[in-house]
Short mmCIF file of C-alpha atoms and ligand atoms in Angstrom, two decimals:
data_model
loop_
_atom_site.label_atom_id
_atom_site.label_comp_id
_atom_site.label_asym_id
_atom_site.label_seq_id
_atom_site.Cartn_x
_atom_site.Cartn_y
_atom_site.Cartn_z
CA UNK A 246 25.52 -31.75 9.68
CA UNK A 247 22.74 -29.26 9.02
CA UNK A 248 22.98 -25.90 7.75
CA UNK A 249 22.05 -24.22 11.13
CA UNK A 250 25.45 -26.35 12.81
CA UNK A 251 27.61 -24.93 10.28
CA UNK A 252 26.74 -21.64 11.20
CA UNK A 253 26.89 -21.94 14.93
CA UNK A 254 30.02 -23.35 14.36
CA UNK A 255 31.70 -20.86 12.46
CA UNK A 256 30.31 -18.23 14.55
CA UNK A 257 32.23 -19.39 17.03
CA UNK A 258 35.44 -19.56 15.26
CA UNK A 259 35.10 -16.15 14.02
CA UNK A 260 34.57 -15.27 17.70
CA UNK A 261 37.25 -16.91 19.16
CA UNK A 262 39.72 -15.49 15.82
CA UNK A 263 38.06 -12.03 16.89
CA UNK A 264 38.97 -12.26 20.44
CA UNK A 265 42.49 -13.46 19.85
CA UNK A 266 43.12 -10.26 17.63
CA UNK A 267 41.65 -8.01 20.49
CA UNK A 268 44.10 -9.40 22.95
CA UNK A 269 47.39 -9.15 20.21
CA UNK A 270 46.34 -5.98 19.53
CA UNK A 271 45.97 -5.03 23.45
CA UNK A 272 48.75 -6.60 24.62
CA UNK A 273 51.26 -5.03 22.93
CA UNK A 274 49.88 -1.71 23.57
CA UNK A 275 47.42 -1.35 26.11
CA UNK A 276 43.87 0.24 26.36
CA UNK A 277 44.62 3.21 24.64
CA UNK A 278 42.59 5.93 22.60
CA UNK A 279 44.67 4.26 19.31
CA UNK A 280 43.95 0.66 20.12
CA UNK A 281 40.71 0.96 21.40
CA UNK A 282 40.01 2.53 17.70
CA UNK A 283 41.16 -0.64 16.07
CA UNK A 284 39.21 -2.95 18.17
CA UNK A 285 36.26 -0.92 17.12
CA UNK A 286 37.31 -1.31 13.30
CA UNK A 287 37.75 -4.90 14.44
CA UNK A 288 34.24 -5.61 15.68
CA UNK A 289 32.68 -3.50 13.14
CA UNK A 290 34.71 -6.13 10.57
CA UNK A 291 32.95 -8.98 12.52
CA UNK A 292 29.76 -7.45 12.80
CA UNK A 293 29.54 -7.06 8.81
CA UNK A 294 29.57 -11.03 8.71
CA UNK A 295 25.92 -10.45 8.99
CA UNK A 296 25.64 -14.36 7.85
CA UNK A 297 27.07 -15.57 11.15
CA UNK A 298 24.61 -13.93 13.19
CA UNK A 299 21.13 -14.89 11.78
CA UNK A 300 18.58 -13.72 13.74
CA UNK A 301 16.45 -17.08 14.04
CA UNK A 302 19.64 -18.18 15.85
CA UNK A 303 18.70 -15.51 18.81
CA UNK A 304 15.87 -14.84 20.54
CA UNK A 305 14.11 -11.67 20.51
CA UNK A 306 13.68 -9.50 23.94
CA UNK A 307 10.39 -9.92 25.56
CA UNK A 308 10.77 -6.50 26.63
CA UNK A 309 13.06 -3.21 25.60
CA UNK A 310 16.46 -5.51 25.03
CA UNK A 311 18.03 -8.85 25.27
CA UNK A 312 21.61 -9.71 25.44
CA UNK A 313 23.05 -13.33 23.91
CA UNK A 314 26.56 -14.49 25.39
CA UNK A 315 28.65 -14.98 22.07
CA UNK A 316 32.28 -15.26 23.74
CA UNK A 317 32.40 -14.96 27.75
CA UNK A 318 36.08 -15.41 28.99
CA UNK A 319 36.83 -16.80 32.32
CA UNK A 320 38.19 -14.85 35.22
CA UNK A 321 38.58 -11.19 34.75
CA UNK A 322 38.19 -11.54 30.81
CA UNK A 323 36.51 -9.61 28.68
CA UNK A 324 32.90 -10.21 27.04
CA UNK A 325 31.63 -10.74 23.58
CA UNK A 326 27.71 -10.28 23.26
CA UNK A 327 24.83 -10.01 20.71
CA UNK A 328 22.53 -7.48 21.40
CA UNK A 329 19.11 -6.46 20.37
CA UNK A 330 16.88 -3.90 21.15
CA UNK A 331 13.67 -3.00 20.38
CA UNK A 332 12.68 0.24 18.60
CA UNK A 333 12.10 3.16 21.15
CA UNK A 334 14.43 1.45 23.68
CA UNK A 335 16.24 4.19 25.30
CA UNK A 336 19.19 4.57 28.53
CA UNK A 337 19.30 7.69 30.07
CA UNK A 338 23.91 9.08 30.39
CA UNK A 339 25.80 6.27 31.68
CA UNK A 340 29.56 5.49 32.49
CA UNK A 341 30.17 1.55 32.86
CA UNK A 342 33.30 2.39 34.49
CA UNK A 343 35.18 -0.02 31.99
CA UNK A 344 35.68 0.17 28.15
CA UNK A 345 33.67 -1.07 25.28
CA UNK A 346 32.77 -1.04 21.80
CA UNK A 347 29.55 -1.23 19.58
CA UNK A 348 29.38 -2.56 16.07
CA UNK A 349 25.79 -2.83 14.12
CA UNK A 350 24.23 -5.59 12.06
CA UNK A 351 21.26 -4.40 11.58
CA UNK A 352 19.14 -1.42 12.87
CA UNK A 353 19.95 2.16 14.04
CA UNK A 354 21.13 3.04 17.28
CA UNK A 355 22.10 7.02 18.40
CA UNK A 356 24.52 7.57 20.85
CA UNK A 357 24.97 10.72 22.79
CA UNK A 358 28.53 11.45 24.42
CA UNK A 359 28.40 13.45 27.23
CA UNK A 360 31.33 14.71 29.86
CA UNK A 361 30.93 15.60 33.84
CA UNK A 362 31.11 19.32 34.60
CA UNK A 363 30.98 19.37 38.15
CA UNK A 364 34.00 18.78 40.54
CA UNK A 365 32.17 15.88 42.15
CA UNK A 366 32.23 16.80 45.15
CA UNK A 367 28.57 17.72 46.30
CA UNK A 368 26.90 13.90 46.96
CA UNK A 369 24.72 12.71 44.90
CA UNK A 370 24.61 15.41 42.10
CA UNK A 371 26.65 15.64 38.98
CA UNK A 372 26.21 17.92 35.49
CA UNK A 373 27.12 16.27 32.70
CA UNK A 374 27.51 18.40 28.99
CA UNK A 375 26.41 16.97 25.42
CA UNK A 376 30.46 16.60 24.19
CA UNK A 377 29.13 14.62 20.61
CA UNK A 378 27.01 11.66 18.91
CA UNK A 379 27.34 8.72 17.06
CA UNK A 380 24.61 7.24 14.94
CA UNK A 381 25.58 3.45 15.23
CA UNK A 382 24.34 1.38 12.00
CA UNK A 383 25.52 -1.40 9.61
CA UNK A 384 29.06 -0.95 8.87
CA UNK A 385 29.65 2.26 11.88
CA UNK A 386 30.22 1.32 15.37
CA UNK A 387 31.95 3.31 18.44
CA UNK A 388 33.71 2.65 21.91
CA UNK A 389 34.43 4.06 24.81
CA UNK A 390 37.00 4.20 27.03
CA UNK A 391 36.62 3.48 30.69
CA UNK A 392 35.12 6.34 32.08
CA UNK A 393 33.11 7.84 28.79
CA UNK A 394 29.47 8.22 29.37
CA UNK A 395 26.76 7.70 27.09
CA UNK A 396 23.18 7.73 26.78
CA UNK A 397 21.47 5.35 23.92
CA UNK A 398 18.11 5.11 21.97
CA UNK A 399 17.60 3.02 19.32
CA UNK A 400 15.95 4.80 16.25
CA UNK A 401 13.48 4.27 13.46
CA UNK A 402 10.67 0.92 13.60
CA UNK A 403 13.29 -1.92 13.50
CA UNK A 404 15.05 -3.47 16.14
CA UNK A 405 19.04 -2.66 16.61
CA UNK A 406 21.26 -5.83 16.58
CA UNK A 407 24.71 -5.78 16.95
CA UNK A 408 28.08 -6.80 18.39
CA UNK A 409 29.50 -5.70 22.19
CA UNK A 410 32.32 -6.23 23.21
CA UNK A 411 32.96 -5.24 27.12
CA UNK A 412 36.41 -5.75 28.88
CA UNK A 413 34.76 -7.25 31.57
CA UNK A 414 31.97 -9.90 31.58
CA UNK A 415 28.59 -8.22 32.33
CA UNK A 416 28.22 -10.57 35.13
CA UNK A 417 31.37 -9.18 36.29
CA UNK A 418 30.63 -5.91 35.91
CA UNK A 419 31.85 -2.85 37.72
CA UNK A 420 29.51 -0.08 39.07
CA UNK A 421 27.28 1.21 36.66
CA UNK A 422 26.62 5.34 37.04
CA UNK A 423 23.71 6.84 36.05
CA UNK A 424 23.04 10.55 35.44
CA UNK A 425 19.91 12.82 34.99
CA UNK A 426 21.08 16.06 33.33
CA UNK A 427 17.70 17.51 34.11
CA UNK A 428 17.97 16.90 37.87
CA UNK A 429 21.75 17.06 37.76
CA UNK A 430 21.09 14.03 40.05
CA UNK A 431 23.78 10.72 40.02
CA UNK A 432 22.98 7.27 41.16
CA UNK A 433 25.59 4.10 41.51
CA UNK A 434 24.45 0.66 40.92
CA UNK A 435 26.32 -1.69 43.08
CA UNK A 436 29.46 -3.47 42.28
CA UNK A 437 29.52 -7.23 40.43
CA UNK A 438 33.40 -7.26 40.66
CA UNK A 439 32.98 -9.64 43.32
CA UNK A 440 30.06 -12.31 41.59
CA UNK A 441 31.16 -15.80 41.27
FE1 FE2 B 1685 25.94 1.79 27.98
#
């Protein structure tokens, strides 16, 4: 067996051992503020394993970001995922509507937390407030719980790879909302709850 095998295949070990903590530790408890926290500390564990996750082992992004499948669970399960963005790559404040969590493995990533202001009511507008950041980088990560909104932009001249974890698949995605503070405008991207 060559080298490159051996490290597939313990990458997916390690993947499958991660996973099977998240779910102890969720089943127990929940998705709560607490064990959302340790899942973080989990996949910022996993994410240190920098050896399981060489880059010549995932393609780069042709463009702004790329996102490798590392654990995808059937059903309504959650989603494991390399990702790697280029440097400059940036998302405008965005809720995903479901949890996740961030580790680094190499490259820096900021991470602006914002909250909505507004009642909601008015269609189509929304004000969102700067509520705290996270620079994400090799050993940090952060989550979010379902509802938290974000805006990202990864920092200095190297890429930003790391380790997301989503509690649903991103092909099963929920509705993705997207603010501009400066317009106070809010979009909705549509549903995947429903894809195959
Ligand atoms: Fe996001």
């Amino acid at each position: 067996m060559s080298i490159q095998v051996d490290v597939a295949a313990q990458r997916a070990r390690a993947c499958k051992t991660f996973m099977a903590q998240v779910h102890s530790i969720s089943a127990k408890e929940g998705i709560t503020p607490s064990t959302l926290h340790a899942l973080k500390l989990k996949l910022v564990a996993l994410a240190k394993r920098s050896d399981l996750f060489p880059l010549a082992d995932f393609a780069m992004p042709q463009a702004q970001a790329r996102t490798h499948p590392l654990l995808v669970e059937e059903n309504d399960g959650h989603g494991l995922y390399l990702t790697i963005s280029l440097p400059g790559k940036e998302a405008a404040p965005h809720d995903h509507g479901i949890w996740c969590a961030n580790a680094a493995i190499s490259g820096r990533e900021r991470h602006v937390f914002y909250r909505r202001t507004d009642d909601g009511r008015k269609t189509g507008s929304a004000e969102i407030a700067k509520v705290g950041e996270v620079l994400v980088e090799p050993g940090s990560g952060m989550v979010m719980a379902d509802h938290d909104i974000h805006s990202t932009v990864v920092v200095g001249d190297r890429p930003a790879v790391g380790l997301a974890l989503y509690g649903y698949a991103l092909a099963r995605f929920p509705s993705v909302t997207w603010f501009h503070p400066e317009f106070t405008s809010v979009r909705a991207t549509a549903s995947r709850r429903h894809a195959a």
